[in-house]
PDB file of C-alpha atoms and ligand atoms in Angstrom:
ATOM      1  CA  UNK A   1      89.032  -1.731 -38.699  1.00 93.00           C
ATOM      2  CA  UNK A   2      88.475  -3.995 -36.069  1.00 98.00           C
ATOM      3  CA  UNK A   3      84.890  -5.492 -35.059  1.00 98.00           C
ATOM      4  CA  UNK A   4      83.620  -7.834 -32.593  1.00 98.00           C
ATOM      5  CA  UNK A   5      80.028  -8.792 -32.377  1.00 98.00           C
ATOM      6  CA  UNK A   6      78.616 -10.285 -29.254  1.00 98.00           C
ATOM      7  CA  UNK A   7      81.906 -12.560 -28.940  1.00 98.00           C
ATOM      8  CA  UNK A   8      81.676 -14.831 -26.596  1.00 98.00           C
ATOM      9  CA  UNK A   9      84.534 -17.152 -25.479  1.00 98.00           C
ATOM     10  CA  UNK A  10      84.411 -20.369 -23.572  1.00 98.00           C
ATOM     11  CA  UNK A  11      87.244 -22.213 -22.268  1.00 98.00           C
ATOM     12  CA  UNK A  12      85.983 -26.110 -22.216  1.00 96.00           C
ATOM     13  CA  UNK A  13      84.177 -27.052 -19.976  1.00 96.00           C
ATOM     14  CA  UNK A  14      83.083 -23.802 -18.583  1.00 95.00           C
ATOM     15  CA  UNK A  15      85.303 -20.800 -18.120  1.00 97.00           C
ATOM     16  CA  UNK A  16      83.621 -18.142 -19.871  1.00 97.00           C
ATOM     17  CA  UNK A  17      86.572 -15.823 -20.909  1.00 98.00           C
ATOM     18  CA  UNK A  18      84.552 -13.698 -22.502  1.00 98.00           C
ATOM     19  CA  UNK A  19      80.949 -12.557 -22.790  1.00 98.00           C
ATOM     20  CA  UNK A  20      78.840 -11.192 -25.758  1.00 98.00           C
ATOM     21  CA  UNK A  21      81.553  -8.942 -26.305  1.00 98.00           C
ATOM     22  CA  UNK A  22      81.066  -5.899 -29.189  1.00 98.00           C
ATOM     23  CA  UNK A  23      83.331  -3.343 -29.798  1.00 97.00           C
ATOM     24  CA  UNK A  24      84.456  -1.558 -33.019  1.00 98.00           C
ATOM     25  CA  UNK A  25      88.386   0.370 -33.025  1.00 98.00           C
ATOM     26  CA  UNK A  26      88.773   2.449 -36.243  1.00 97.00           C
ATOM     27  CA  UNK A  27      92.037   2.527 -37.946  1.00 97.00           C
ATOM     28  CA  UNK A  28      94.996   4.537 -36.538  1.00 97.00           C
ATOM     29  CA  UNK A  29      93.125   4.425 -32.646  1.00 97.00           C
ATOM     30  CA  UNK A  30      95.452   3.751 -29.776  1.00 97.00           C
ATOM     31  CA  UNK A  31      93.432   1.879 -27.116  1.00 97.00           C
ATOM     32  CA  UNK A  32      93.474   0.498 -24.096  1.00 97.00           C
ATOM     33  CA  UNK A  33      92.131  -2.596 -22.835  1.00 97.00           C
ATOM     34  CA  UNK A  34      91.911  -2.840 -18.917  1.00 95.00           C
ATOM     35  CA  UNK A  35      90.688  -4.707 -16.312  1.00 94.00           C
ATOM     36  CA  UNK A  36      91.719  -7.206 -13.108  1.00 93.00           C
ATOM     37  CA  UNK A  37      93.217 -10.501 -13.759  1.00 94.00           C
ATOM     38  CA  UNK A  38      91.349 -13.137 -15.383  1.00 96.00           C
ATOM     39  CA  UNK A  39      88.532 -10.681 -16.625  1.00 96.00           C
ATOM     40  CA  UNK A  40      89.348 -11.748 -20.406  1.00 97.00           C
ATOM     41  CA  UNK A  41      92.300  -9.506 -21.843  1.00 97.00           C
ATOM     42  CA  UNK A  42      94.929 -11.845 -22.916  1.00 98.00           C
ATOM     43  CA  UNK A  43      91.754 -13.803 -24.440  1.00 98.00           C
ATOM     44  CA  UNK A  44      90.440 -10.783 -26.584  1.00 98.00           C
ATOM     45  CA  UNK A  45      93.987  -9.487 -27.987  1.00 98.00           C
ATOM     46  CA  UNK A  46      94.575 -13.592 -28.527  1.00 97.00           C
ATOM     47  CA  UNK A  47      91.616 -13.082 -30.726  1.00 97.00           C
ATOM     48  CA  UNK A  48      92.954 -10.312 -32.683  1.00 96.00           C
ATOM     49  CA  UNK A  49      95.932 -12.561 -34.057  1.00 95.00           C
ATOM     50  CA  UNK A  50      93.512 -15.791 -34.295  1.00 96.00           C
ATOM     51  CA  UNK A  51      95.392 -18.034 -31.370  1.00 96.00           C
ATOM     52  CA  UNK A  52      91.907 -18.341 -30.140  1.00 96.00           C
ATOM     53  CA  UNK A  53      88.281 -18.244 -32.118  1.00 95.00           C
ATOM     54  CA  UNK A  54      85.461 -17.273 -30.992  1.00 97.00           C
ATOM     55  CA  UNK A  55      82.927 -20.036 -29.101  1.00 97.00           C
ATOM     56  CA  UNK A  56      80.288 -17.796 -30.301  1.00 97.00           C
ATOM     57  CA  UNK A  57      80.043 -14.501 -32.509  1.00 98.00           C
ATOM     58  CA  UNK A  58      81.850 -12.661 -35.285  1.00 98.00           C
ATOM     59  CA  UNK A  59      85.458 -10.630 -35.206  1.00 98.00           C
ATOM     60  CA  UNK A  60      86.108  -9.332 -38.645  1.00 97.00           C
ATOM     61  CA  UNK A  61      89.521  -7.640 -38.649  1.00 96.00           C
ATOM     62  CA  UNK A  62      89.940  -5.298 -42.187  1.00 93.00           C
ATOM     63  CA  UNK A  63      88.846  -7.390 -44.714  1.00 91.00           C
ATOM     64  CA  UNK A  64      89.761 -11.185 -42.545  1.00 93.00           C
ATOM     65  CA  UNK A  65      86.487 -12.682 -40.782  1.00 95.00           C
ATOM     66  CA  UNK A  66      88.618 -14.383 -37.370  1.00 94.00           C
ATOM     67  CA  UNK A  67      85.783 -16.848 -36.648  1.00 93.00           C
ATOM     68  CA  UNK A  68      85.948 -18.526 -40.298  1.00 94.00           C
ATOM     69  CA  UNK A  69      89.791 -18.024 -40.780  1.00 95.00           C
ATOM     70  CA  UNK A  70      91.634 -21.260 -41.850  1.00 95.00           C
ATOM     71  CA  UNK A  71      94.827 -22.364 -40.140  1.00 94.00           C
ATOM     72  CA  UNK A  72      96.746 -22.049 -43.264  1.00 95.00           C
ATOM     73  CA  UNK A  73      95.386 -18.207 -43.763  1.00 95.00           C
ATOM     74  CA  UNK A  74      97.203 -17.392 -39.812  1.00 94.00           C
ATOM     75  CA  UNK A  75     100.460 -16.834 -41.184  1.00 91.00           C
ATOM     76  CA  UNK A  76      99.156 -13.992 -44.047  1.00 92.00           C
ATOM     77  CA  UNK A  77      96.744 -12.569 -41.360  1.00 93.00           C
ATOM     78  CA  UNK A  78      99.855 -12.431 -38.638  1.00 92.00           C
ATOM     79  CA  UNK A  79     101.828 -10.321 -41.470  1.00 91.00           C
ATOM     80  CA  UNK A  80      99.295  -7.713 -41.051  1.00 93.00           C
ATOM     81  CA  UNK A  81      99.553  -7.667 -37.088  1.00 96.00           C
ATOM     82  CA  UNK A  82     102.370  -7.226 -35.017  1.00 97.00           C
ATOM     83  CA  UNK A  83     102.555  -8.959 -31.706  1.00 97.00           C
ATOM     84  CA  UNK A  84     104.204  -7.722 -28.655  1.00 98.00           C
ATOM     85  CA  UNK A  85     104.308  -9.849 -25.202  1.00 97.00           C
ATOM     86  CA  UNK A  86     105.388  -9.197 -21.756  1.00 96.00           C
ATOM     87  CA  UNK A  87     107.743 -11.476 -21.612  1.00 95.00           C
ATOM     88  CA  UNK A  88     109.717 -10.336 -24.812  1.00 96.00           C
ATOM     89  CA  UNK A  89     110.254 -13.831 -26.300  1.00 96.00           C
ATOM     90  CA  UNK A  90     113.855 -13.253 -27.862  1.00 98.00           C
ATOM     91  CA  UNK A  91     115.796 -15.601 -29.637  1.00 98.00           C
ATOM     92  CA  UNK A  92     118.624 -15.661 -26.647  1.00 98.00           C
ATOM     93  CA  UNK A  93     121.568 -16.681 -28.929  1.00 98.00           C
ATOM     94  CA  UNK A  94     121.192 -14.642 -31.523  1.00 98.00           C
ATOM     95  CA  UNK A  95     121.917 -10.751 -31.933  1.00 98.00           C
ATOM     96  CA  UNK A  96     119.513  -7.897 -32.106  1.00 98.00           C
ATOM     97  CA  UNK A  97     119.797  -7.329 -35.606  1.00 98.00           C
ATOM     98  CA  UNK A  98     119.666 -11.306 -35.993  1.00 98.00           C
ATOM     99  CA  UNK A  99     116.652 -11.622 -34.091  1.00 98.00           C
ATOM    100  CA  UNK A 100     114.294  -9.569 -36.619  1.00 98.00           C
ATOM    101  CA  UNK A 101     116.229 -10.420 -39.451  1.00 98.00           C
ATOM    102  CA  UNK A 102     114.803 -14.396 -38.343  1.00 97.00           C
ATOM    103  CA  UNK A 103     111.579 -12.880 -38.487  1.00 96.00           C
ATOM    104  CA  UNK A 104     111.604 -11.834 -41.704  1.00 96.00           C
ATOM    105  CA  UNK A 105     113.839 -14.925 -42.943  1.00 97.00           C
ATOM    106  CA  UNK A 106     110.660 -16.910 -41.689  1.00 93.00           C
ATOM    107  CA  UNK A 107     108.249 -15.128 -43.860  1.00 91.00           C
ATOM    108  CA  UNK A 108     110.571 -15.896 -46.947  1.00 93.00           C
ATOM    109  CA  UNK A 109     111.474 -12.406 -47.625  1.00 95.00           C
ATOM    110  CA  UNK A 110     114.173 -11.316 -50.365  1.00 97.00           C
ATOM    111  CA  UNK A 111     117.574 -10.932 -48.291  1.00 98.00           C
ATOM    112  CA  UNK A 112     117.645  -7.487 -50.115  1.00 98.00           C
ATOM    113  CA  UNK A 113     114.113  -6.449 -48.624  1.00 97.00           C
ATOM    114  CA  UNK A 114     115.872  -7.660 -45.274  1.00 98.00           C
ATOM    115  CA  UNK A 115     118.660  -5.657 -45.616  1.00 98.00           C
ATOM    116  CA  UNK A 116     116.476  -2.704 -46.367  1.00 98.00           C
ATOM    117  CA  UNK A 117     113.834  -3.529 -43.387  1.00 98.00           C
ATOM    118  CA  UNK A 118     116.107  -4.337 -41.143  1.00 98.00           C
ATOM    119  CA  UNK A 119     117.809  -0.843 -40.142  1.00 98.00           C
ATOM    120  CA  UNK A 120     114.586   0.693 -40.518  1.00 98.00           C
ATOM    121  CA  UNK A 121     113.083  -0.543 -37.726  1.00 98.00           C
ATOM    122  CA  UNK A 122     115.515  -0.328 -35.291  1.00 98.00           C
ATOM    123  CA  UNK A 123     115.901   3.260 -36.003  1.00 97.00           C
ATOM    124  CA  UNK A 124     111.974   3.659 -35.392  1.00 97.00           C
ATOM    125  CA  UNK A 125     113.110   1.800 -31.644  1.00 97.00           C
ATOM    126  CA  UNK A 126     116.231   3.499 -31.242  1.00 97.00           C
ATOM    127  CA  UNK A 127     118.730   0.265 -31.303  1.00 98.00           C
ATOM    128  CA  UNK A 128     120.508   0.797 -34.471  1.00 97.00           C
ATOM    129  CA  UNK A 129     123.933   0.935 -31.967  1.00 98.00           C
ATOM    130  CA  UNK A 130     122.951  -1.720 -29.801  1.00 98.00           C
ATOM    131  CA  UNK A 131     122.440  -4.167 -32.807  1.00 98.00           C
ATOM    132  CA  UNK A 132     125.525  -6.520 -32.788  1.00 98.00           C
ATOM    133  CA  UNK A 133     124.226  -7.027 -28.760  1.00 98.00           C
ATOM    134  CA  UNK A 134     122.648 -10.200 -27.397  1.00 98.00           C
ATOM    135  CA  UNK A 135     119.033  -9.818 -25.567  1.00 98.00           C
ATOM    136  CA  UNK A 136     121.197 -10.403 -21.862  1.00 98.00           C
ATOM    137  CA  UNK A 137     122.878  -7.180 -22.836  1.00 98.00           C
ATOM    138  CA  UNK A 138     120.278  -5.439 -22.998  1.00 98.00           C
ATOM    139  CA  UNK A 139     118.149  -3.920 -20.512  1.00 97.00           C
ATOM    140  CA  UNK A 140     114.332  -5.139 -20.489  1.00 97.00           C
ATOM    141  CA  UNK A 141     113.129  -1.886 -21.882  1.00 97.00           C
ATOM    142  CA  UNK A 142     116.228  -2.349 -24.503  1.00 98.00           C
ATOM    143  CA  UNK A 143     114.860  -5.982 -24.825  1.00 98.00           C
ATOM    144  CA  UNK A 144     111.245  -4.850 -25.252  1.00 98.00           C
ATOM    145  CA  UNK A 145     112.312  -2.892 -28.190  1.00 98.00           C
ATOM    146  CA  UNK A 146     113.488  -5.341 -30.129  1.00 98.00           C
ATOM    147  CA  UNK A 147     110.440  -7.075 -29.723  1.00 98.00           C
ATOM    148  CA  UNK A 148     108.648  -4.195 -31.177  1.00 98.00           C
ATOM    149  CA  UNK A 149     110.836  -4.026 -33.748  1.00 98.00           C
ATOM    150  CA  UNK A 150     110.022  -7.171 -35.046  1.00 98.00           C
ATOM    151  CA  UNK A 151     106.724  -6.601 -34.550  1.00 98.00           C
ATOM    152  CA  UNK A 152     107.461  -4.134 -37.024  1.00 97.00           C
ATOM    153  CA  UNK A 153     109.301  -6.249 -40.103  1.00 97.00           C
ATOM    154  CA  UNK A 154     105.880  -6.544 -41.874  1.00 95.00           C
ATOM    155  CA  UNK A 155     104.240  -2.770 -41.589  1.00 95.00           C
ATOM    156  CA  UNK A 156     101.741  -4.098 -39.683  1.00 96.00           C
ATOM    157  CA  UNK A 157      98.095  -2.202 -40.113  1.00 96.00           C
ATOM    158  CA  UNK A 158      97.606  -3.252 -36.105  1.00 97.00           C
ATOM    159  CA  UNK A 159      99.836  -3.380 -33.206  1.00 98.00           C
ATOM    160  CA  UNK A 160      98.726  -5.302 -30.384  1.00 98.00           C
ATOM    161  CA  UNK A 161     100.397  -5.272 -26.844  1.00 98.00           C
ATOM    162  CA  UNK A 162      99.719  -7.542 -24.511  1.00 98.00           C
ATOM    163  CA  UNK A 163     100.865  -6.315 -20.759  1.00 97.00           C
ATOM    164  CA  UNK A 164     104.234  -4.977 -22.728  1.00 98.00           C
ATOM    165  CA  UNK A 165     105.532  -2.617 -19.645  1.00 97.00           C
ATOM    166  CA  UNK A 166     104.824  -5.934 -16.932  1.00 95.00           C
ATOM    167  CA  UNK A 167     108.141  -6.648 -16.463  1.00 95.00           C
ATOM    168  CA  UNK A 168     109.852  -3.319 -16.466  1.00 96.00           C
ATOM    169  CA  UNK A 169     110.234  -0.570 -14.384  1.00 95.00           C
ATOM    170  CA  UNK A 170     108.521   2.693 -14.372  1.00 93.00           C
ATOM    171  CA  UNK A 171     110.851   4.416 -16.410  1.00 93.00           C
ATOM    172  CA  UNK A 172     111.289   1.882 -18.653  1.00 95.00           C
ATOM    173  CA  UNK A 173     107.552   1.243 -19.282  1.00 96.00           C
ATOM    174  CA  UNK A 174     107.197   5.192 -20.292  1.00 95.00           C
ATOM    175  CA  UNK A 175     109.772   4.876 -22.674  1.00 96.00           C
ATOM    176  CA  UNK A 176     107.816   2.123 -24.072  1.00 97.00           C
ATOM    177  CA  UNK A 177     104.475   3.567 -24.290  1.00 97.00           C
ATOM    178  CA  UNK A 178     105.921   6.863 -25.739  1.00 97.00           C
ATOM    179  CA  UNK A 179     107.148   4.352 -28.382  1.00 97.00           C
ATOM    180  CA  UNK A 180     103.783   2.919 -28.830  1.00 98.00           C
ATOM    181  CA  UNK A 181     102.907   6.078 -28.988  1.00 97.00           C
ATOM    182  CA  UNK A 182     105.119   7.169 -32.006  1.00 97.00           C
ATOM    183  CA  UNK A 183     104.197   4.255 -33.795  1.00 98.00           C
ATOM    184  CA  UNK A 184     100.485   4.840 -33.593  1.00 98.00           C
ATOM    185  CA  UNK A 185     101.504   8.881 -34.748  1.00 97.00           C
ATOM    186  CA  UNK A 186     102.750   6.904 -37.818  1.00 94.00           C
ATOM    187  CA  UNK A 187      99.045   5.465 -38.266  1.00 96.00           C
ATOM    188  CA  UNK A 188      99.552   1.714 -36.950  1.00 97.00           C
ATOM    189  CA  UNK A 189      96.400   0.733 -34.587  1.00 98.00           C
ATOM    190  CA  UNK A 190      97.522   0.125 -31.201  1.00 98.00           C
ATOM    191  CA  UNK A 191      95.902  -2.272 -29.165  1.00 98.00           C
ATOM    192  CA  UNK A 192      97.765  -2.070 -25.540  1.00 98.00           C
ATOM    193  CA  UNK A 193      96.609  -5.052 -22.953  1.00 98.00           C
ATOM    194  CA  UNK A 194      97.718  -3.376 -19.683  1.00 94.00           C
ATOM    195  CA  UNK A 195      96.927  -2.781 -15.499  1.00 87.00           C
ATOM    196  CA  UNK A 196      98.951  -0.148 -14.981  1.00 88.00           C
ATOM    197  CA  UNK A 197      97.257   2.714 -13.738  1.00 83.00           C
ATOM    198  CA  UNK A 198      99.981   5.662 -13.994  1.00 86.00           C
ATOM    199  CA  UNK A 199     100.643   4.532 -18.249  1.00 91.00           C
ATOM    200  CA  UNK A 200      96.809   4.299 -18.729  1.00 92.00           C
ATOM    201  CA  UNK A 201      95.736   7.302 -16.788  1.00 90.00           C
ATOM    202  CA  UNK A 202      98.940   9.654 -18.436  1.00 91.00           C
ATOM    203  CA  UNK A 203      97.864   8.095 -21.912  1.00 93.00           C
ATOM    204  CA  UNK A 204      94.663  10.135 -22.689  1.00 93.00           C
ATOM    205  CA  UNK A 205      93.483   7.732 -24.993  1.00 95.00           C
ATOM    206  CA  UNK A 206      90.318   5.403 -25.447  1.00 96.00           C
ATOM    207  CA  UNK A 207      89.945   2.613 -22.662  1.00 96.00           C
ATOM    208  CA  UNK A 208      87.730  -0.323 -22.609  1.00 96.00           C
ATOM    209  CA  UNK A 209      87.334  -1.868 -19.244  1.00 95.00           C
ATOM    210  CA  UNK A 210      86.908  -5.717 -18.662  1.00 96.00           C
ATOM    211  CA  UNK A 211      85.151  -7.493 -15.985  1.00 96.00           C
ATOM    212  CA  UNK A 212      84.422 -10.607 -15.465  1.00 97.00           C
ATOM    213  CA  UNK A 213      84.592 -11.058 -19.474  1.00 98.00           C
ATOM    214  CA  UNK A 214      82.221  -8.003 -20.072  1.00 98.00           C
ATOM    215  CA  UNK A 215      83.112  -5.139 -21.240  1.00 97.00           C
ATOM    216  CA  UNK A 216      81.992  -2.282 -18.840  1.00 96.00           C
ATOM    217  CA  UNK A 217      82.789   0.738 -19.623  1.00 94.00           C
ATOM    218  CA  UNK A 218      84.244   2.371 -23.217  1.00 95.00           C
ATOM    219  CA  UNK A 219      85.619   6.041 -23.183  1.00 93.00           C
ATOM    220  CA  UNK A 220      87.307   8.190 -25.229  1.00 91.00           C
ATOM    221  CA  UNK A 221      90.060   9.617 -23.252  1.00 81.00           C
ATOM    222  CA  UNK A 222      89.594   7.522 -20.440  1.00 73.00           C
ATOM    223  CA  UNK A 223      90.986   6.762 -16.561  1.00 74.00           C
ATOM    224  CA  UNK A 224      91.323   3.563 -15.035  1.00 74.00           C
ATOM    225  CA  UNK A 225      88.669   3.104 -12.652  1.00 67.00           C
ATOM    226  CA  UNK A 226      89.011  -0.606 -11.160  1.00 64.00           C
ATOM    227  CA  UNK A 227      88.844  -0.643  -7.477  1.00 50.00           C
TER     228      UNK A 227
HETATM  229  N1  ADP B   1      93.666 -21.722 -22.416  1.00 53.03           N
HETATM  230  C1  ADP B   1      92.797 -21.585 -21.414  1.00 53.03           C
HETATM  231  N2  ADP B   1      92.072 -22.637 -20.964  1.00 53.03           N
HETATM  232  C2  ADP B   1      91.181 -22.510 -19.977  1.00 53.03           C
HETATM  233  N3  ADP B   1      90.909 -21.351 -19.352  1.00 53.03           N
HETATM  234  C3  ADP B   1      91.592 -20.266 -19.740  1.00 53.03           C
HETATM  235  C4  ADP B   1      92.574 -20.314 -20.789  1.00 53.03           C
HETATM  236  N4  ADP B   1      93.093 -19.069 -20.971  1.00 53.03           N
HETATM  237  C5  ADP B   1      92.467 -18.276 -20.080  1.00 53.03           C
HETATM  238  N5  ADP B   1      91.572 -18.984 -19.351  1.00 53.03           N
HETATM  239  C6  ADP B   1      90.667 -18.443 -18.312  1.00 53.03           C
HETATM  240  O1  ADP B   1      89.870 -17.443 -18.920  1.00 53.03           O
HETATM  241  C7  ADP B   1      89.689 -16.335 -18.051  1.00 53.03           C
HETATM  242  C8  ADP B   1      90.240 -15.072 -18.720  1.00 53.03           C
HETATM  243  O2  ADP B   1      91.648 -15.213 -18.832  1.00 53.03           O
HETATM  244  P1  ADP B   1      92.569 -14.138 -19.576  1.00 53.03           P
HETATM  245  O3  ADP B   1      91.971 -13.830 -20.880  1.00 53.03           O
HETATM  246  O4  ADP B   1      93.957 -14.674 -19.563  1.00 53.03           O
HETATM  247  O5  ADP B   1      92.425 -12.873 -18.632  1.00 53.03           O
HETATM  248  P2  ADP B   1      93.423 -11.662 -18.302  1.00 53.03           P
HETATM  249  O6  ADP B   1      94.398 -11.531 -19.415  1.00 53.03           O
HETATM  250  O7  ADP B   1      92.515 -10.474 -18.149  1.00 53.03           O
HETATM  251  O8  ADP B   1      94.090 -12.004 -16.995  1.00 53.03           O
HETATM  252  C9  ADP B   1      90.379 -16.701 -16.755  1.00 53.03           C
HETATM  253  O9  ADP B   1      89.418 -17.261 -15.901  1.00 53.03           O
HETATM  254  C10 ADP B   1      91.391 -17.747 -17.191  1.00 53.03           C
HETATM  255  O10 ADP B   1      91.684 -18.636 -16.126  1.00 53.03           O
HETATM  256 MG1   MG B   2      96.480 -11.480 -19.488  1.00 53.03          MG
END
């Protein structure tokens, strides 16, 4: 469960990213969060892993309350989330399978849970023959993957994907939504940041539209309907 409550952000001294923003996505929902440049996306799914807090308001996240987390309660909240970006952010000289296994070598898990987790995952993204590759062997919708697959390590509750098609081409994007889309058929929340019309229209999901840091519209099964 995910709940904000008139959440207002403010960038000093006076951007205001977002305004008295309240929404409420149940478990296993797939939305979308849309809306022109600068309207306040990247701020809102920032919010869901706590890089930013709220100026003003109250996100509550399952049982976590965002605007009262501690820094040293980030890491155990960021096991529970997976994080997906557009730019991939790959470790570029190590391997596929090396890249989530760093992940989970990070949290401190058993290298027996590793082993286990590892192949897991990139069956769920399809890799498990591309994993002795480096990420500039891989295409960007190959490279996206593995992103999601590390997104993955922990079983995250909540999957949140901020613009993860921008830098890939049309067919590669579908292939990556379809796997968002698997993923949320498993029962992970997905929370995609996106402004592509064609993925968001073809989706048939919920969409919550941004402007100007307000959220505007909020529809089950919705279109993208930004001018
Ligand atoms: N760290 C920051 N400091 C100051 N202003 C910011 C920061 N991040 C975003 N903003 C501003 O907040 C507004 C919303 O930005 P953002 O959430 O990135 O929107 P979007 O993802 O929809 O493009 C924009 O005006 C942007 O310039
Ligand atoms: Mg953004």
């Amino acid at each position: 469960m995910i709940r904000f409550s008139n959440v207002t952000k403010t960038y000093p001294p006076d951007t205001h990213a977002l305004q008295h923003v309240s929404l409420h996505i149940k478990p296993g929902e797939f939305v979308s969060i849309v809306g022109q440049s600068g309207s306040g996306k990247t701020t809102l799914a920032k919010m869901l892993f706590a890089e930013e807090k709220p100026t003003r308001g109250e996100i509550v996240i399952g049982d976590w309350e965002i605007h009262k987390i501690y820094p040293w309660q980030i890491p155990q909240l960021r096991r529970q989330i997976g994080i997906v970006f557009q730019d991939f952010k790959l470790l570029q000289r190590k391997t596929v399978y090396e890249n989530v296994e760093f992940a989970l070598q990070v949290a401190g898990e058993s290298k027996k849970r590793i082993k286990e987790v590892i192949p897991q995952v990139l069956k769920i993204v399809g890799l498990q023959d591309k994993k002795h590759r480096y990420p500039r062997q891989l295409s960007g919708g190959e490279q996206q993957r593995v992103s999601i697959a590390r997104a993955l390590v922990h079983r995250p509750k909540i999957l949140v994907a901020d613009e993860p098609t921008g830098n890939l081409d049309t067919i590669h994007a579908h292939e990556i939504i379809e796997l968002l889309r698997k993923i949320n058929d498993y029962g992970t929340t997905v929370v995609l940041v996106t402004h592509d019309r064609d993925i968001v229209n073809s989706l048939k999901k919920r969409v919550i539209t941004l402007a100007d840091g307000k959220v505007v519209s909020d529809v089950e099964c919705g279109k993208y309907h930004i001018s």
